[in-house]
Amino acid sequence: MERNGESHLKQPLLHGASPAATRKERTTGKAMFNVRGMSCASCAASIETVVAGLKGVESVQVSVLQGQAVVQYTPEETDAKIIKEAIEGINFEVDELQEQEIAVCRLRIKGMACTSCSESIERALLMVPGVKKAAVGLALEEAKVHFDPNITSRDILIEAIEDAGFGADLISYGDDVNKMHLKLEGVNSPEDTKLIQSVLETVEGVNNVEWDTVGQTIKVAYDPDVTGPRLLIQRIQDAAQPPNFFNASLYSPPKQREAERHHEIMSYRNQFLWSCLFSVPVFLFAMVLPMLPPFGDWLFYKIYNNMTLGMLLRWLLCSPVQFIIGWRFYIGAYHALKRGYSNMDVLVALGTNAAYFYSVYIILKALTSNSFEGQDLFETSSMLVSFILLGKYLEVVAKGKTSDALSKLTELAPETAVLLTLDKDGSVISEMEISTQLLQRNDFIKILPGEKVPVDGVVIKGQSHVNESMITGEARPIAKKPGDKVIGGTVNDNGFIIVKATHVGSETALSQIVQLVEAAQLARAPVQRLADKISRFFVPTVVVAAFVTWLGWFIPGQLHIYPQQWIPESMDSFELALQFGISVLVVACPCALGLATPTAVMVATGKGASLGVLIKGGNALEKAHKIKTIIFDKTGTLTIGKPSVVQTKIFSKIPLLELCDLTASAEANSEHPLSKAIVQYTKKLREQYGSDSDHMLDSKDFEVHPGAGVSANVEGKLVLVGNKRLMQEFEALMNSEVEEYMSEMEGLARTCVLVAIDRIICGALAVSDPLKPEAGRVISFLRSMGITSIMVTGDNWATAKSIAKEVGINTVFAEIDPVGKAEKIKDLQTQGLTVAMVGDGVNDSPALAAADVGMAIGAGTDVAIEAADVVLMKSSLEDVITAIDLSRKTLAKIRLNYVWALGYNVLGMPIAAGVLFPFTGIRLPPWLAGACMAASSVSVVCSSLLLQLYKKPLHVEDAPRPAGPSDGVSNLV
């Protein structure tokens, strides 16, 4: 976090992905082709075979009906031209579809159960013409789709998902994140509707207007830089012509995700209870009462031939469970098989149908024969459905808790705020309590002690301490005074302050943290590939194993290979074999494998956000646990980033004030922390001399020399302010006196800033930037974790070595410009090292993007966040350790989840197949196998939930931090 200068007030507290970051994440290219001449599936297969054989091609999908081919490839190894020529080489006409306008929409998905479901939805979306990219999050139950709006639309995307057998609802579309919902009164005719819509559409800054005529509500997407909610409401009211009147008020639509999750939980609960209503009597009639004569004797009463009353009752009670309550499994299995994949529903449908229809066969045989004796398995079918529904109920309840941390973040902002009206002198004219959603940029807000800050802003009056722990994880309240920034959702502790709103709606830090974490939870971690690979052949393998199990018991039973006493009295060899086969079908659980990674990532990213550590997805989370080398920037990272001039030296007859005036005027346009220190020092010096502290001389031709300094033309003089390299570049001669002074200052770990006027070095300013109090302990802790720390800086060698020695870093690279930092990282990566970069400034972005894991520290208000993989919301170095440790704990939890998931299957399937039965007499009935399957999913989700108990490994309590947030400015030193 940083101290607030006016130049930062228009910068969003959190930015979206920069081009650099996008280039970093996008490791594959995608090309779409119109292919003419395809007539059948064999044509598509031949194209797929040829293209898949090209070096660098990762995947290829060809649609005969649409006449299109979609190819994912590695740009470093091939390109669209080579792919096109390969298709043309087998006598097809090909046209490449050019990249069009890209729109983005988020969809809520209903009905996903396992990884196979999310993969099938991704495949269905990617086959829609115009879709460029689709990511489906199983745990988040969302899809994010990038598509060309000129080729396809939101409705077509939703239709594609529904065709795949799932439900879909639109969450958001395009750039309408700044939107509001209004409830209208006084609208009585279509003409009124058209009038209001036309009035709103003519307002500058309104992007889109959508009507809901049934609910008399309207959704308006707008640009907060241009307009705001209060103005729009006023325009609606002014549009009415007497005697008519229009009134608009804020309307909060029900939170769809929570409502749907509650509905899903209640649906599973109710279905489970209804199934119990039928299956418990079936279980009693089949397994309990027959063992308790004379209470169960009436069940053996023969109705016709050998069909008993117990058989009829079990059949009647089981059928609703099988075909009404269990209908969801038939629907899921149908859509899965229609799309050419298999899932849990297929296994459940096969298992229950086998038990049910075998039981029907037994009843029909008993009905038509007075000598046939057989045992039905209706209790197997009904109890299996009941236990699976119980497992799904417990699973959705547990999954709902994985996003608790994120839900708490979204609820931090207060519902109301006190809006002030000020006159031109800054005096309060009036105050009014309004909804936080009605706040607009540049509004003035009064915040009393104990109240929450409603939106991001800058303090213009008053002093206080603000508790930012809920956003940054910083335990101590931070002192705030005029000029300091405050974050929406934080709590004002003990003082009265007036704040000017700078970011509202979706631009607040709180909103963007939530968006960033949601995007991270949607991203698929590389470790998830294991589950994806297994899921592709898991269900078919289980079906084959179940069939082999049935044969393995049935044939030996018919041939009397095993002793007949192994067969229970109420069964024959066919029934015993069938029970073993059904148990194998239902004990295997692909759902647990699919939930192992996304639930852990979801909990970890949410927990990290609550600690002020924002991790951009599973990829960053997985890479962070492999880090062996960390490169630290110096200024603002290892040091506080608040440099100050501690000494000056004159090498000519120029007065000190004149030298500082020229230097400050040259540096006035720079955002560098050293520049700010020099300007601040000059202002104080002018006050001492009784001059106007804010006056600056005319400066022209300002130019930044990265890693060296700045140059400018001030009052007709060429002023150079920078290090030795800048002086050499402009051929400004350095005498022995200058060299000696530089060496002396550098030995004291001070940065020596040289000032040359018309290429003559006239003076120097020694700037000191104190180390962060926790720096030494953090470097030592990293060493104990087996991680090597390196410092890379643009500062001189002497200063760099002095700082490194003080914190305990042995390897130092100094006098390196921003591009050189990125090159140094690449050199380390060629040695096989996983490298992290910790930086705080704009010019750290190339290095942050080049590193395997980029960490933007103290960059809650800095553009460095764009290129980073991990964002540390406060400036404390201890969060570097938190990010790595949380990553390690999460990967360990994912591995444990795989142990749980695979353990159930690896141990359960042999037991279900009857491996122990010949030796111990122990077998796993199908209904108990179903309970085991349900338990595996629940255990995986509960295992992930334990990450909520994560504690930071290092918490530095010593040495108070400077008041206000730390600088997140560029590092040119």
PDB file of N, CA and C in Angstrom, residues 526-598:
ATOM      1  N   PRO A 526      -2.292 -27.041 -13.282  1.00  0.00           N
ATOM      2  CA  PRO A 526      -1.679 -28.127 -14.056  1.00  0.00           C
ATOM      3  C   PRO A 526      -1.829 -29.491 -13.394  1.00  0.00           C
ATOM      4  N   VAL A 527      -1.809 -29.523 -12.047  1.00  0.00           N
ATOM      5  CA  VAL A 527      -1.936 -30.801 -11.343  1.00  0.00           C
ATOM      6  C   VAL A 527      -3.301 -31.452 -11.602  1.00  0.00           C
ATOM      7  N   GLN A 528      -4.261 -30.639 -12.047  1.00  0.00           N
ATOM      8  CA  GLN A 528      -5.589 -31.156 -12.378  1.00  0.00           C
ATOM      9  C   GLN A 528      -5.544 -32.092 -13.584  1.00  0.00           C
ATOM     10  N   ARG A 529      -4.485 -31.984 -14.390  1.00  0.00           N
ATOM     11  CA  ARG A 529      -4.395 -32.825 -15.591  1.00  0.00           C
ATOM     12  C   ARG A 529      -4.418 -34.307 -15.249  1.00  0.00           C
ATOM     13  N   LEU A 530      -3.886 -34.655 -14.074  1.00  0.00           N
ATOM     14  CA  LEU A 530      -3.900 -36.055 -13.660  1.00  0.00           C
ATOM     15  C   LEU A 530      -5.332 -36.566 -13.566  1.00  0.00           C
ATOM     16  N   ALA A 531      -6.172 -35.783 -12.904  1.00  0.00           N
ATOM     17  CA  ALA A 531      -7.582 -36.183 -12.783  1.00  0.00           C
ATOM     18  C   ALA A 531      -8.256 -36.192 -14.148  1.00  0.00           C
ATOM     19  N   ASP A 532      -7.921 -35.210 -15.001  1.00  0.00           N
ATOM     20  CA  ASP A 532      -8.514 -35.159 -16.335  1.00  0.00           C
ATOM     21  C   ASP A 532      -8.171 -36.407 -17.146  1.00  0.00           C
ATOM     22  N   LYS A 533      -6.904 -36.828 -17.072  1.00  0.00           N
ATOM     23  CA  LYS A 533      -6.473 -38.015 -17.824  1.00  0.00           C
ATOM     24  C   LYS A 533      -7.173 -39.271 -17.301  1.00  0.00           C
ATOM     25  N   ILE A 534      -7.235 -39.383 -15.970  1.00  0.00           N
ATOM     26  CA  ILE A 534      -7.867 -40.573 -15.381  1.00  0.00           C
ATOM     27  C   ILE A 534      -9.351 -40.624 -15.727  1.00  0.00           C
ATOM     28  N   SER A 535     -10.008 -39.442 -15.689  1.00  0.00           N
ATOM     29  CA  SER A 535     -11.457 -39.410 -15.888  1.00  0.00           C
ATOM     30  C   SER A 535     -11.860 -39.870 -17.285  1.00  0.00           C
ATOM     31  N   ARG A 536     -10.949 -39.713 -18.271  1.00  0.00           N
ATOM     32  CA  ARG A 536     -11.296 -40.071 -19.647  1.00  0.00           C
ATOM     33  C   ARG A 536     -11.540 -41.571 -19.802  1.00  0.00           C
ATOM     34  N   PHE A 537     -10.796 -42.377 -19.057  1.00  0.00           N
ATOM     35  CA  PHE A 537     -10.969 -43.820 -19.210  1.00  0.00           C
ATOM     36  C   PHE A 537     -11.482 -44.492 -17.934  1.00  0.00           C
ATOM     37  N   PHE A 538     -11.767 -43.692 -16.908  1.00  0.00           N
ATOM     38  CA  PHE A 538     -12.132 -44.241 -15.604  1.00  0.00           C
ATOM     39  C   PHE A 538     -13.435 -45.044 -15.677  1.00  0.00           C
ATOM     40  N   VAL A 539     -14.503 -44.410 -16.131  1.00  0.00           N
ATOM     41  CA  VAL A 539     -15.811 -45.071 -16.119  1.00  0.00           C
ATOM     42  C   VAL A 539     -15.852 -46.285 -17.047  1.00  0.00           C
ATOM     43  N   PRO A 540     -15.364 -46.171 -18.308  1.00  0.00           N
ATOM     44  CA  PRO A 540     -15.345 -47.386 -19.146  1.00  0.00           C
ATOM     45  C   PRO A 540     -14.560 -48.528 -18.505  1.00  0.00           C
ATOM     46  N   THR A 541     -13.442 -48.186 -17.854  1.00  0.00           N
ATOM     47  CA  THR A 541     -12.645 -49.224 -17.188  1.00  0.00           C
ATOM     48  C   THR A 541     -13.439 -49.890 -16.069  1.00  0.00           C
ATOM     49  N   VAL A 542     -14.178 -49.068 -15.314  1.00  0.00           N
ATOM     50  CA  VAL A 542     -14.986 -49.605 -14.213  1.00  0.00           C
ATOM     51  C   VAL A 542     -16.081 -50.527 -14.746  1.00  0.00           C
ATOM     52  N   VAL A 543     -16.732 -50.120 -15.833  1.00  0.00           N
ATOM     53  CA  VAL A 543     -17.787 -50.951 -16.423  1.00  0.00           C
ATOM     54  C   VAL A 543     -17.217 -52.300 -16.858  1.00  0.00           C
ATOM     55  N   VAL A 544     -16.059 -52.259 -17.513  1.00  0.00           N
ATOM     56  CA  VAL A 544     -15.410 -53.510 -17.936  1.00  0.00           C
ATOM     57  C   VAL A 544     -15.047 -54.355 -16.713  1.00  0.00           C
ATOM     58  N   ALA A 545     -14.498 -53.696 -15.668  1.00  0.00           N
ATOM     59  CA  ALA A 545     -14.116 -54.424 -14.451  1.00  0.00           C
ATOM     60  C   ALA A 545     -15.325 -55.062 -13.793  1.00  0.00           C
ATOM     61  N   ALA A 546     -16.464 -54.348 -13.803  1.00  0.00           N
ATOM     62  CA  ALA A 546     -17.689 -54.895 -13.208  1.00  0.00           C
ATOM     63  C   ALA A 546     -18.170 -56.115 -13.983  1.00  0.00           C
ATOM     64  N   PHE A 547     -18.111 -56.043 -15.301  1.00  0.00           N
ATOM     65  CA  PHE A 547     -18.543 -57.161 -16.137  1.00  0.00           C
ATOM     66  C   PHE A 547     -17.632 -58.371 -15.933  1.00  0.00           C
ATOM     67  N   VAL A 548     -16.312 -58.105 -15.875  1.00  0.00           N
ATOM     68  CA  VAL A 548     -15.355 -59.185 -15.642  1.00  0.00           C
ATOM     69  C   VAL A 548     -15.579 -59.803 -14.266  1.00  0.00           C
ATOM     70  N   THR A 549     -15.886 -58.964 -13.273  1.00  0.00           N
ATOM     71  CA  THR A 549     -16.176 -59.465 -11.919  1.00  0.00           C
ATOM     72  C   THR A 549     -17.387 -60.394 -11.937  1.00  0.00           C
ATOM     73  N   TRP A 550     -18.434 -59.960 -12.643  1.00  0.00           N
ATOM     74  CA  TRP A 550     -19.642 -60.788 -12.729  1.00  0.00           C
ATOM     75  C   TRP A 550     -19.323 -62.131 -13.382  1.00  0.00           C
ATOM     76  N   LEU A 551     -18.590 -62.096 -14.501  1.00  0.00           N
ATOM     77  CA  LEU A 551     -18.214 -63.339 -15.170  1.00  0.00           C
ATOM     78  C   LEU A 551     -17.330 -64.205 -14.277  1.00  0.00           C
ATOM     79  N   GLY A 552     -16.393 -63.520 -13.569  1.00  0.00           N
ATOM     80  CA  GLY A 552     -15.434 -64.234 -12.722  1.00  0.00           C
ATOM     81  C   GLY A 552     -16.088 -64.982 -11.579  1.00  0.00           C
ATOM     82  N   TRP A 553     -17.287 -64.527 -11.171  1.00  0.00           N
ATOM     83  CA  TRP A 553     -18.014 -65.237 -10.111  1.00  0.00           C
ATOM     84  C   TRP A 553     -19.115 -66.137 -10.675  1.00  0.00           C
ATOM     85  N   PHE A 554     -19.723 -65.706 -11.767  1.00  0.00           N
ATOM     86  CA  PHE A 554     -20.848 -66.464 -12.307  1.00  0.00           C
ATOM     87  C   PHE A 554     -20.410 -67.790 -12.945  1.00  0.00           C
ATOM     88  N   ILE A 555     -19.406 -67.738 -13.815  1.00  0.00           N
ATOM     89  CA  ILE A 555     -18.972 -68.949 -14.533  1.00  0.00           C
ATOM     90  C   ILE A 555     -18.422 -70.007 -13.571  1.00  0.00           C
ATOM     91  N   PRO A 556     -17.482 -69.630 -12.653  1.00  0.00           N
ATOM     92  CA  PRO A 556     -17.034 -70.652 -11.683  1.00  0.00           C
ATOM     93  C   PRO A 556     -18.176 -71.194 -10.831  1.00  0.00           C
ATOM     94  N   GLY A 557     -19.162 -70.322 -10.530  1.00  0.00           N
ATOM     95  CA  GLY A 557     -20.307 -70.777  -9.741  1.00  0.00           C
ATOM     96  C   GLY A 557     -21.136 -71.809 -10.486  1.00  0.00           C
ATOM     97  N   GLN A 558     -21.355 -71.568 -11.778  1.00  0.00           N
ATOM     98  CA  GLN A 558     -22.112 -72.504 -12.591  1.00  0.00           C
ATOM     99  C   GLN A 558     -21.367 -73.823 -12.773  1.00  0.00           C
ATOM    100  N   LEU A 559     -20.027 -73.718 -12.819  1.00  0.00           N
ATOM    101  CA  LEU A 559     -19.216 -74.920 -13.012  1.00  0.00           C
ATOM    102  C   LEU A 559     -18.843 -75.578 -11.688  1.00  0.00           C
ATOM    103  N   HIS A 560     -19.351 -75.010 -10.571  1.00  0.00           N
ATOM    104  CA  HIS A 560     -19.089 -75.544  -9.224  1.00  0.00           C
ATOM    105  C   HIS A 560     -17.593 -75.605  -8.903  1.00  0.00           C
ATOM    106  N   ILE A 561     -16.865 -74.570  -9.361  1.00  0.00           N
ATOM    107  CA  ILE A 561     -15.420 -74.526  -9.091  1.00  0.00           C
ATOM    108  C   ILE A 561     -15.170 -74.134  -7.642  1.00  0.00           C
ATOM    109  N   TYR A 562     -15.971 -73.196  -7.119  1.00  0.00           N
ATOM    110  CA  TYR A 562     -15.807 -72.840  -5.709  1.00  0.00           C
ATOM    111  C   TYR A 562     -16.896 -73.532  -4.893  1.00  0.00           C
ATOM    112  N   PRO A 563     -16.683 -73.698  -3.574  1.00  0.00           N
ATOM    113  CA  PRO A 563     -17.652 -74.434  -2.740  1.00  0.00           C
ATOM    114  C   PRO A 563     -19.021 -73.773  -2.735  1.00  0.00           C
ATOM    115  N   GLN A 564     -20.051 -74.566  -2.793  1.00  0.00           N
ATOM    116  CA  GLN A 564     -21.415 -74.054  -2.842  1.00  0.00           C
ATOM    117  C   GLN A 564     -21.810 -73.357  -1.540  1.00  0.00           C
ATOM    118  N   GLN A 565     -21.127 -73.719  -0.427  1.00  0.00           N
ATOM    119  CA  GLN A 565     -21.470 -73.055   0.839  1.00  0.00           C
ATOM    120  C   GLN A 565     -21.057 -71.585   0.871  1.00  0.00           C
ATOM    121  N   TRP A 566     -20.234 -71.182  -0.114  1.00  0.00           N
ATOM    122  CA  TRP A 566     -19.900 -69.743  -0.210  1.00  0.00           C
ATOM    123  C   TRP A 566     -21.131 -68.910  -0.563  1.00  0.00           C
ATOM    124  N   ILE A 567     -22.074 -69.542  -1.250  1.00  0.00           N
ATOM    125  CA  ILE A 567     -23.253 -68.807  -1.714  1.00  0.00           C
ATOM    126  C   ILE A 567     -24.248 -68.700  -0.564  1.00  0.00           C
ATOM    127  N   PRO A 568     -24.664 -67.450  -0.184  1.00  0.00           N
ATOM    128  CA  PRO A 568     -25.641 -67.298   0.894  1.00  0.00           C
ATOM    129  C   PRO A 568     -26.925 -68.061   0.587  1.00  0.00           C
ATOM    130  N   GLU A 569     -27.625 -68.483   1.635  1.00  0.00           N
ATOM    131  CA  GLU A 569     -28.810 -69.327   1.488  1.00  0.00           C
ATOM    132  C   GLU A 569     -29.881 -68.692   0.609  1.00  0.00           C
ATOM    133  N   SER A 570     -29.994 -67.372   0.683  1.00  0.00           N
ATOM    134  CA  SER A 570     -31.066 -66.703  -0.055  1.00  0.00           C
ATOM    135  C   SER A 570     -30.684 -66.362  -1.496  1.00  0.00           C
ATOM    136  N   MET A 571     -29.526 -66.821  -1.962  1.00  0.00           N
ATOM    137  CA  MET A 571     -29.060 -66.457  -3.306  1.00  0.00           C
ATOM    138  C   MET A 571     -28.674 -67.700  -4.090  1.00  0.00           C
ATOM    139  N   ASP A 572     -28.493 -67.503  -5.406  1.00  0.00           N
ATOM    140  CA  ASP A 572     -27.829 -68.498  -6.228  1.00  0.00           C
ATOM    141  C   ASP A 572     -26.550 -67.877  -6.778  1.00  0.00           C
ATOM    142  N   SER A 573     -25.796 -68.605  -7.587  1.00  0.00           N
ATOM    143  CA  SER A 573     -24.501 -68.118  -8.074  1.00  0.00           C
ATOM    144  C   SER A 573     -24.653 -66.885  -8.955  1.00  0.00           C
ATOM    145  N   PHE A 574     -25.771 -66.812  -9.709  1.00  0.00           N
ATOM    146  CA  PHE A 574     -25.994 -65.646 -10.563  1.00  0.00           C
ATOM    147  C   PHE A 574     -26.187 -64.391  -9.715  1.00  0.00           C
ATOM    148  N   GLU A 575     -27.009 -64.486  -8.678  1.00  0.00           N
ATOM    149  CA  GLU A 575     -27.281 -63.336  -7.814  1.00  0.00           C
ATOM    150  C   GLU A 575     -26.027 -62.881  -7.081  1.00  0.00           C
ATOM    151  N   LEU A 576     -25.239 -63.841  -6.599  1.00  0.00           N
ATOM    152  CA  LEU A 576     -24.002 -63.476  -5.908  1.00  0.00           C
ATOM    153  C   LEU A 576     -23.062 -62.745  -6.850  1.00  0.00           C
ATOM    154  N   ALA A 577     -22.913 -63.294  -8.060  1.00  0.00           N
ATOM    155  CA  ALA A 577     -22.041 -62.654  -9.054  1.00  0.00           C
ATOM    156  C   ALA A 577     -22.565 -61.272  -9.417  1.00  0.00           C
ATOM    157  N   LEU A 578     -23.904 -61.160  -9.540  1.00  0.00           N
ATOM    158  CA  LEU A 578     -24.501 -59.862  -9.889  1.00  0.00           C
ATOM    159  C   LEU A 578     -24.249 -58.830  -8.801  1.00  0.00           C
ATOM    160  N   GLN A 579     -24.365 -59.252  -7.545  1.00  0.00           N
ATOM    161  CA  GLN A 579     -24.122 -58.310  -6.446  1.00  0.00           C
ATOM    162  C   GLN A 579     -22.671 -57.826  -6.450  1.00  0.00           C
ATOM    163  N   PHE A 580     -21.743 -58.756  -6.699  1.00  0.00           N
ATOM    164  CA  PHE A 580     -20.337 -58.331  -6.777  1.00  0.00           C
ATOM    165  C   PHE A 580     -20.139 -57.344  -7.936  1.00  0.00           C
ATOM    166  N   GLY A 581     -20.740 -57.629  -9.071  1.00  0.00           N
ATOM    167  CA  GLY A 581     -20.596 -56.737 -10.233  1.00  0.00           C
ATOM    168  C   GLY A 581     -21.167 -55.364  -9.981  1.00  0.00           C
ATOM    169  N   ILE A 582     -22.381 -55.335  -9.367  1.00  0.00           N
ATOM    170  CA  ILE A 582     -23.009 -54.029  -9.068  1.00  0.00           C
ATOM    171  C   ILE A 582     -22.161 -53.262  -8.056  1.00  0.00           C
ATOM    172  N   SER A 583     -21.612 -53.941  -7.064  1.00  0.00           N
ATOM    173  CA  SER A 583     -20.780 -53.273  -6.054  1.00  0.00           C
ATOM    174  C   SER A 583     -19.569 -52.620  -6.700  1.00  0.00           C
ATOM    175  N   VAL A 584     -18.951 -53.320  -7.668  1.00  0.00           N
ATOM    176  CA  VAL A 584     -17.797 -52.724  -8.372  1.00  0.00           C
ATOM    177  C   VAL A 584     -18.227 -51.482  -9.135  1.00  0.00           C
ATOM    178  N   LEU A 585     -19.409 -51.549  -9.762  1.00  0.00           N
ATOM    179  CA  LEU A 585     -19.909 -50.393 -10.517  1.00  0.00           C
ATOM    180  C   LEU A 585     -20.066 -49.159  -9.644  1.00  0.00           C
ATOM    181  N   VAL A 586     -20.655 -49.356  -8.469  1.00  0.00           N
ATOM    182  CA  VAL A 586     -21.045 -48.184  -7.686  1.00  0.00           C
ATOM    183  C   VAL A 586     -20.011 -47.744  -6.661  1.00  0.00           C
ATOM    184  N   VAL A 587     -19.017 -48.597  -6.344  1.00  0.00           N
ATOM    185  CA  VAL A 587     -18.025 -48.167  -5.359  1.00  0.00           C
ATOM    186  C   VAL A 587     -17.026 -47.191  -5.980  1.00  0.00           C
ATOM    187  N   ALA A 588     -16.827 -47.289  -7.309  1.00  0.00           N
ATOM    188  CA  ALA A 588     -15.881 -46.399  -7.995  1.00  0.00           C
ATOM    189  C   ALA A 588     -16.474 -45.005  -8.098  1.00  0.00           C
ATOM    190  N   CYS A 589     -15.691 -44.000  -7.744  1.00  0.00           N
ATOM    191  CA  CYS A 589     -16.224 -42.633  -7.696  1.00  0.00           C
ATOM    192  C   CYS A 589     -15.344 -41.667  -8.470  1.00  0.00           C
ATOM    193  N   PRO A 590     -15.719 -41.313  -9.705  1.00  0.00           N
ATOM    194  CA  PRO A 590     -14.938 -40.315 -10.447  1.00  0.00           C
ATOM    195  C   PRO A 590     -15.111 -38.901  -9.903  1.00  0.00           C
ATOM    196  N   CYS A 591     -16.204 -38.664  -9.148  1.00  0.00           N
ATOM    197  CA  CYS A 591     -16.451 -37.306  -8.623  1.00  0.00           C
ATOM    198  C   CYS A 591     -15.336 -36.857  -7.686  1.00  0.00           C
ATOM    199  N   ALA A 592     -14.902 -37.765  -6.809  1.00  0.00           N
ATOM    200  CA  ALA A 592     -13.874 -37.406  -5.824  1.00  0.00           C
ATOM    201  C   ALA A 592     -12.593 -36.960  -6.518  1.00  0.00           C
ATOM    202  N   LEU A 593     -12.218 -37.637  -7.602  1.00  0.00           N
ATOM    203  CA  LEU A 593     -11.015 -37.245  -8.347  1.00  0.00           C
ATOM    204  C   LEU A 593     -11.166 -35.849  -8.928  1.00  0.00           C
ATOM    205  N   GLY A 594     -12.347 -35.560  -9.477  1.00  0.00           N
ATOM    206  CA  GLY A 594     -12.573 -34.249 -10.086  1.00  0.00           C
ATOM    207  C   GLY A 594     -12.585 -33.121  -9.084  1.00  0.00           C
ATOM    208  N   LEU A 595     -12.966 -33.411  -7.831  1.00  0.00           N
ATOM    209  CA  LEU A 595     -13.044 -32.365  -6.805  1.00  0.00           C
ATOM    210  C   LEU A 595     -11.731 -32.159  -6.069  1.00  0.00           C
ATOM    211  N   ALA A 596     -10.772 -33.072  -6.227  1.00  0.00           N
ATOM    212  CA  ALA A 596      -9.540 -33.037  -5.435  1.00  0.00           C
ATOM    213  C   ALA A 596      -8.779 -31.734  -5.591  1.00  0.00           C
ATOM    214  N   THR A 597      -8.616 -31.265  -6.827  1.00  0.00           N
ATOM    215  CA  THR A 597      -7.834 -30.037  -7.066  1.00  0.00           C
ATOM    216  C   THR A 597      -8.661 -28.764  -6.940  1.00  0.00           C
ATOM    217  N   PRO A 598      -9.811 -28.632  -7.661  1.00  0.00           N
ATOM    218  CA  PRO A 598     -10.502 -27.329  -7.636  1.00  0.00           C
ATOM    219  C   PRO A 598     -10.995 -26.903  -6.259  1.00  0.00           C
TER     220      PRO A 598
END
